[in-house]
Structures are given as structure tokens and as C-alpha cells.
Coordinates of C-alpha atoms in Angstrom, one line a residue:
M1 CA 81.0 0.3 21.7
T2 CA 79.8 0.4 18.2
S3 CA 76.1 1.3 17.3
I4 CA 74.6 -0.7 14.7
A5 CA 72.1 0.4 12.0
W6 CA 69.2 -1.5 10.2
S7 CA 69.5 -2.2 6.6
E8 CA 67.7 -4.0 3.8
A9 CA 70.2 -7.1 4.4
F10 CA 67.9 -7.5 7.7
S11 CA 64.6 -7.6 6.1
V12 CA 62.5 -10.7 6.9
G13 CA 59.8 -10.0 3.8
N14 CA 57.0 -8.0 6.0
S15 CA 57.2 -4.4 6.3
L16 CA 55.4 -4.5 9.7
L17 CA 58.2 -7.0 11.4
D18 CA 60.9 -4.9 9.4
S19 CA 59.4 -1.6 10.8
D20 CA 59.7 -3.6 14.6
H21 CA 63.2 -4.6 13.7
R22 CA 64.1 -1.0 12.8
I23 CA 62.8 0.2 16.0
L24 CA 64.6 -2.0 18.2
F25 CA 67.8 -1.3 16.5
D26 CA 67.1 2.3 17.1
L27 CA 66.4 1.6 20.9
L28 CA 69.6 -0.3 21.2
T29 CA 71.3 2.6 19.3
Q30 CA 69.6 4.7 22.1
L31 CA 71.1 2.4 25.0
F32 CA 74.4 2.6 23.4
D33 CA 74.6 6.2 23.4
A34 CA 72.9 6.6 27.0
T35 CA 75.6 4.2 28.5
D36 CA 78.6 5.8 26.5
T37 CA 77.6 9.0 27.4
G38 CA 77.2 8.4 30.9
Q39 CA 73.5 9.4 31.0
S40 CA 71.8 9.2 34.4
R41 CA 70.4 6.3 35.7
D42 CA 66.9 7.4 35.3
V43 CA 67.8 7.7 31.2
V44 CA 69.5 4.5 30.9
G45 CA 66.9 2.8 32.9
S46 CA 64.1 4.4 30.9
V47 CA 65.7 3.3 27.4
L48 CA 66.6 -0.2 28.7
S49 CA 62.4 -0.6 30.0
A50 CA 61.5 0.7 26.4
L51 CA 63.8 -1.6 24.7
S52 CA 62.4 -4.7 26.9
E53 CA 58.8 -3.5 26.4
Y54 CA 59.0 -3.0 22.7
A55 CA 60.8 -6.2 22.3
E56 CA 58.0 -8.2 24.0
H57 CA 55.5 -6.3 21.8
H58 CA 57.5 -7.3 18.6
F59 CA 57.9 -11.0 19.7
R60 CA 54.1 -11.3 20.3
R61 CA 53.6 -9.7 16.9
E62 CA 55.9 -11.9 15.1
E63 CA 54.7 -15.1 16.8
A64 CA 51.5 -14.4 15.5
L65 CA 52.4 -13.9 12.0
L66 CA 54.3 -17.1 12.5
A67 CA 51.2 -19.1 13.6
A68 CA 49.0 -17.6 10.9
S69 CA 51.6 -18.3 8.4
G70 CA 52.0 -22.0 9.4
Y71 CA 55.7 -21.8 10.2
P72 CA 56.9 -25.3 11.4
D73 CA 59.3 -24.2 13.6
I74 CA 57.3 -21.6 15.7
E75 CA 58.0 -23.3 19.2
I76 CA 61.6 -23.3 18.9
H77 CA 61.6 -19.6 17.7
R78 CA 59.3 -18.6 20.6
A79 CA 61.5 -20.5 23.2
E80 CA 64.4 -18.2 22.2
H81 CA 62.3 -15.2 22.2
R82 CA 61.4 -16.2 26.1
R83 CA 65.1 -16.6 26.6
L84 CA 66.2 -13.4 25.5
E85 CA 63.3 -11.7 27.3
D86 CA 64.3 -13.3 30.7
H87 CA 67.7 -12.4 30.3
V88 CA 66.7 -8.9 29.6
R89 CA 64.2 -8.6 32.5
D90 CA 67.0 -9.8 34.5
I91 CA 69.5 -7.2 33.3
S92 CA 66.7 -4.7 34.0
G93 CA 66.1 -5.6 37.4
R94 CA 69.5 -5.6 38.5
Y95 CA 69.9 -2.4 37.2
R96 CA 67.2 -0.8 38.7
A97 CA 68.3 -2.6 42.0
G98 CA 71.5 -0.4 41.5
E99 CA 73.9 -2.6 39.8
R100 CA 75.1 -0.1 37.3
G101 CA 77.7 -2.4 36.0
V102 CA 75.3 -4.9 34.7
L103 CA 74.8 -2.7 31.5
D104 CA 78.6 -2.7 30.8
E105 CA 80.0 -2.9 27.3
Q106 CA 79.8 -6.7 27.0
V107 CA 76.2 -6.8 28.0
V108 CA 75.4 -4.2 25.4
E109 CA 77.6 -6.0 22.8
L110 CA 75.8 -9.2 23.4
L111 CA 72.3 -7.5 22.8
K112 CA 73.8 -6.1 19.6
K113 CA 74.9 -9.5 18.8
W114 CA 71.8 -11.4 19.8
L115 CA 69.7 -8.8 17.8
T116 CA 71.6 -9.2 14.7
Q117 CA 72.3 -12.6 14.6
H118 CA 68.3 -13.6 15.5
I119 CA 67.2 -11.6 12.4
Q120 CA 69.8 -12.7 10.3
V121 CA 69.6 -16.4 11.1
T122 CA 66.4 -17.1 12.9
D123 CA 64.2 -14.8 11.6
K124 CA 65.4 -15.4 8.0
S125 CA 64.3 -19.0 8.2
Y126 CA 60.8 -18.0 8.5
K127 CA 60.9 -15.2 5.5
P128 CA 59.5 -17.6 3.0
W129 CA 56.6 -18.2 5.2
V130 CA 55.8 -14.6 6.0
E131 CA 56.1 -13.5 2.3
R132 CA 53.5 -16.0 1.5
T133 CA 51.1 -14.3 4.1
A134 CA 49.2 -11.1 3.7
D135 CA 51.4 -7.9 5.0
G136 CA 50.7 -7.5 8.6
G137 CA 50.0 -11.3 9.2
T138 CA 46.3 -11.4 9.6
I139 CA 45.3 -13.3 6.4
P140 CA 47.0 -16.3 5.2
P141 CA 47.6 -16.4 1.5
S142 CA 45.1 -18.0 -0.7
V143 CA 45.9 -21.4 -2.2
T144 CA 45.6 -21.3 -6.0

């Protein structure tokens, strides 16, 4: 498996969301490492849980920022987030139930592909809106 690293090419124009994306990349790299090196079931399960929980946290933060910025496709974006959350919850549940093979190379590569494509395509589509919103997403830009 190949790991991934965040770069400025993934920037969405908001330092808070970029920081979240960096953390997601790091957690996914930890998952790569844990599965590649044959770490214990507890270690892999812990990393998978952290990835799942942080992704949900990030999605709520991103969605709040999109709402504050008036992003017109927020419902489509939110639905894509929920599909990934459901998929990761399914993988986590199956892994905790003893299906170690559920985290094979294909699944981890699928998560990597989803994360990179989601940021580069879906998230980049909101960049003009979040750039006009105050960093942190709590104050919409003033109209002059």
C-alpha cells in the first residue's frame, strides 16, 4: 500500500478545514502503517475508530462552515459525508466483530482514493465560499 501526504494542492482556502484534512491524512497513514505491519487487532481497531470519529467531527465542522457561507450545494455535500460515515461504520463494525479481512488493501486504498478525490473535487467546489467566510467559519464576510 502507498501512503498519502497532505500538500498545499489539497488546500480548500480555510486554515481550520485544511488542518482537519491534514489530521485525516495522518490518521489514514496510521491505518496504512498498522495494517501493513500486522499490528494487533486492538491497535488497528483503535486507529480505525479514531479515523471514523475524527471524520465525523470534521464533517460537522465543514458543514457548519458551508451553512455559514451560504454554499448552495450543502445538501449534496452532506449526503456524500453521510455515505462515507455509513461505509466506515460498517467496516469498523465488521472489523470489531472479527472480520480482519475487511481492512484488506483494497478497502484502505478505497478510503485513500475517497479522501483525496473528495477534497480535490467536492471540497474544492466550496473554496470560493469558504474563502469569503471569516477563518473558522463563524462570521460570514461583510458585504461592501
